[in-house]
Amino acid sequence: MGRSLVLNATYQPLCVVATRRALVLALKGKAEVLHSNGVVFRSEKLEIAAPSVVRLNYFVKVPYRARASLSRRAVFIRDNWECQYCGRPAENVDHIIPRSRGGAHTWDNVVASCRGCNSRKENRTPQDVGLKLRHAPRIPHESVWILVAADHIDPTWHPYLRLPKRIAKRFATA
């Protein structure tokens, strides 16, 4: 079964749930279906399209929205699965200033790297080895947490997520 995007009453993305859960929200009158994925659920007396995007009928106050947690998958998504030193496909996560030299495990010190660049750099800084970062690392876009939670992004989600085009393109074909 698929996944559905749940939006707040203000159209702000809240979470990704199983399609069955989104269907229950719609059937109980707690949410309205904005988009369906083409699959139809049938019972003896009811036929309803499976939702891909639902909007809650009431506002849910989110007291604190943390950014995406720093994880291997989130770093690869942010860096578009490319080595930040040479541009080849990334296989590892690298600390720019190595942890052994006091570097922190934070968004601005972690990048995706290929095996070759990671082995070449070892526990040195990029300047020590003659490597240069292609892009300065930064905290990712606010909607990256949804990409970390979902393996596939339905095209109907794009208007609500406001993702950078390079990331949206990558997930549209995944």
Short mmCIF file of C-alpha atoms in Angstrom, two decimals:
data_model
loop_
_atom_site.label_atom_id
_atom_site.label_comp_id
_atom_site.label_asym_id
_atom_site.label_seq_id
_atom_site.Cartn_x
_atom_site.Cartn_y
_atom_site.Cartn_z
CA MET A 1 0.00 0.00 0.00
CA GLY A 2 1.12 3.56 -0.66
CA ARG A 3 1.83 6.58 1.47
CA SER A 4 -0.14 9.80 1.82
CA LEU A 5 0.88 13.32 2.71
CA VAL A 6 -1.11 14.89 5.56
CA LEU A 7 -1.45 18.68 5.52
CA ASN A 8 -2.55 20.96 8.31
CA ALA A 9 -5.65 23.12 7.77
CA THR A 10 -3.22 25.81 6.58
CA TYR A 11 -1.78 23.48 3.91
CA GLN A 12 1.47 23.07 5.87
CA PRO A 13 2.91 19.53 5.55
CA LEU A 14 2.56 17.65 8.84
CA CYS A 15 3.55 14.05 8.16
CA VAL A 16 3.51 11.09 5.83
CA VAL A 17 1.18 8.22 6.75
CA ALA A 18 0.02 4.96 5.22
CA THR A 19 -2.74 5.42 2.66
CA ARG A 20 -5.03 3.37 4.87
CA ARG A 21 -4.60 5.86 7.75
CA ALA A 22 -5.33 8.79 5.41
CA LEU A 23 -8.44 6.98 4.19
CA VAL A 24 -9.64 6.54 7.78
CA LEU A 25 -9.11 10.27 8.43
CA ALA A 26 -11.24 11.07 5.38
CA LEU A 27 -13.98 8.56 6.26
CA LYS A 28 -14.26 9.90 9.81
CA GLY A 29 -14.64 13.45 8.46
CA LYS A 30 -11.38 14.62 10.04
CA ALA A 31 -9.75 15.37 6.68
CA GLU A 32 -10.65 16.09 3.10
CA VAL A 33 -9.03 14.33 0.17
CA LEU A 34 -7.21 16.80 -2.09
CA HIS A 35 -5.60 14.29 -4.47
CA SER A 36 -5.98 10.58 -5.03
CA ASN A 37 -3.50 8.11 -6.49
CA GLY A 38 -5.90 6.28 -8.81
CA VAL A 39 -6.42 3.23 -6.61
CA VAL A 40 -10.02 2.67 -5.55
CA PHE A 41 -11.11 0.96 -2.34
CA ARG A 42 -14.47 -0.81 -2.55
CA SER A 43 -16.82 -2.30 -0.03
CA GLU A 44 -20.37 -3.55 -0.40
CA LYS A 45 -21.89 -0.07 -0.19
CA LEU A 46 -18.97 2.32 -0.62
CA GLU A 47 -16.38 3.15 -3.22
CA ILE A 48 -13.65 5.68 -2.41
CA ALA A 49 -10.45 6.72 -4.14
CA ALA A 50 -7.24 6.17 -2.19
CA PRO A 51 -5.90 9.54 -1.08
CA SER A 52 -2.36 10.70 -1.85
CA VAL A 53 -2.83 14.12 -0.18
CA VAL A 54 -5.30 14.94 2.60
CA ARG A 55 -5.88 18.21 4.45
CA LEU A 56 -7.09 18.19 8.04
CA ASN A 57 -10.36 20.01 8.66
CA TYR A 58 -8.98 21.52 11.87
CA PHE A 59 -5.73 23.29 12.74
CA VAL A 60 -3.11 21.30 14.62
CA LYS A 61 -0.67 23.44 16.55
CA VAL A 62 2.86 22.17 16.09
CA PRO A 63 4.74 23.56 19.10
CA TYR A 64 8.23 23.00 17.72
CA ARG A 65 9.34 21.75 14.33
CA ALA A 66 12.91 20.54 14.47
CA ARG A 67 14.89 20.47 11.28
CA ALA A 68 15.63 17.13 9.72
CA SER A 69 17.81 15.04 12.00
CA LEU A 70 21.38 14.64 10.88
CA SER A 71 21.55 11.17 9.37
CA ARG A 72 23.35 9.48 6.52
CA ARG A 73 20.20 9.46 4.38
CA ALA A 74 19.50 13.14 5.08
CA VAL A 75 23.08 14.13 4.12
CA PHE A 76 22.81 12.16 0.85
CA ILE A 77 19.48 13.84 0.06
CA ARG A 78 20.87 17.30 0.81
CA ASP A 79 23.97 16.68 -1.35
CA ASN A 80 21.98 15.00 -4.14
CA TRP A 81 23.91 11.71 -3.74
CA GLU A 82 27.06 13.37 -5.17
CA CYS A 83 30.55 13.55 -3.72
CA GLN A 84 31.09 17.12 -2.58
CA TYR A 85 34.76 16.93 -3.54
CA CYS A 86 34.69 15.44 -7.07
CA GLY A 87 31.04 15.05 -8.12
CA ARG A 88 30.99 11.26 -8.49
CA PRO A 89 28.24 9.17 -6.82
CA ALA A 90 28.58 9.38 -3.03
CA GLU A 91 28.98 6.27 -0.90
CA ASN A 92 30.21 7.70 2.41
CA VAL A 93 29.62 10.56 4.81
CA ASP A 94 32.70 12.65 5.59
CA HIS A 95 33.45 15.16 8.34
CA ILE A 96 35.18 18.18 6.78
CA ILE A 97 37.09 18.84 9.98
CA PRO A 98 37.64 15.30 11.27
CA ARG A 99 36.14 14.36 14.60
CA SER A 100 39.63 13.29 15.70
CA ARG A 101 40.67 16.94 15.27
CA GLY A 102 37.72 18.38 17.19
CA GLY A 103 35.23 18.65 14.33
CA ALA A 104 31.58 18.53 15.31
CA HIS A 105 28.92 16.19 13.97
CA THR A 106 26.79 19.05 12.61
CA TRP A 107 25.18 19.93 9.29
CA ASP A 108 27.90 22.43 8.40
CA ASN A 109 30.71 19.91 8.99
CA VAL A 110 29.31 16.80 7.26
CA VAL A 111 29.21 16.13 3.51
CA ALA A 112 28.60 13.19 1.19
CA SER A 113 31.74 11.81 -0.43
CA CYS A 114 32.84 9.00 -2.71
CA ARG A 115 34.98 6.19 -1.38
CA GLY A 116 38.08 7.47 -3.20
CA CYS A 117 37.94 11.01 -1.83
CA ASN A 118 37.09 9.77 1.66
CA SER A 119 40.09 7.39 1.63
CA ARG A 120 42.37 10.10 0.25
CA LYS A 121 41.31 12.60 2.90
CA GLU A 122 41.42 10.18 5.88
CA ASN A 123 41.63 12.21 9.11
CA ARG A 124 42.97 15.39 7.50
CA THR A 125 41.27 18.57 6.38
CA PRO A 126 40.46 19.06 2.67
CA GLN A 127 43.14 21.78 2.42
CA ASP A 128 45.81 19.37 3.74
CA VAL A 129 45.08 16.96 0.87
CA GLY A 130 44.33 19.48 -1.88
CA LEU A 131 40.57 18.84 -2.03
CA LYS A 132 38.07 21.63 -2.48
CA LEU A 133 34.38 21.52 -1.59
CA ARG A 134 32.04 21.99 -4.56
CA HIS A 135 29.29 23.45 -2.33
CA ALA A 136 29.42 24.79 1.20
CA PRO A 137 27.47 22.47 3.53
CA ARG A 138 24.37 23.95 5.11
CA ILE A 139 21.23 23.01 6.99
CA PRO A 140 18.91 21.38 4.44
CA HIS A 141 15.62 22.67 3.11
CA GLU A 142 12.78 22.55 5.66
CA SER A 143 10.91 19.77 3.82
CA VAL A 144 13.81 17.31 3.77
CA TRP A 145 12.35 15.52 6.80
CA ILE A 146 9.54 14.26 4.54
CA LEU A 147 12.06 12.91 2.05
CA VAL A 148 13.85 11.09 4.84
CA ALA A 149 10.53 9.54 5.95
CA ALA A 150 9.34 8.53 2.46
CA ASP A 151 11.17 6.52 -0.18
CA HIS A 152 9.05 7.94 -2.99
CA ILE A 153 7.50 11.37 -3.45
CA ASP A 154 4.18 11.38 -5.27
CA PRO A 155 4.05 14.13 -7.93
CA THR A 156 0.88 15.50 -6.29
CA TRP A 157 2.94 16.34 -3.18
CA HIS A 158 5.28 18.80 -4.94
CA PRO A 159 3.10 21.94 -4.69
CA TYR A 160 2.80 21.46 -0.92
CA LEU A 161 6.44 20.62 -0.16
CA ARG A 162 8.12 23.46 -2.08
CA LEU A 163 11.28 21.41 -2.58
CA PRO A 164 14.31 22.62 -4.51
CA LYS A 165 13.97 21.44 -8.13
CA ARG A 166 17.08 19.23 -8.09
CA ILE A 167 15.77 17.29 -5.09
CA ALA A 168 12.19 17.08 -6.37
CA LYS A 169 13.47 15.78 -9.70
CA ARG A 170 15.53 13.06 -8.01
CA PHE A 171 12.57 11.81 -5.96
CA ALA A 172 10.07 12.03 -8.81
CA THR A 173 12.02 9.37 -10.71
CA ALA A 174 12.85 7.22 -7.68
#
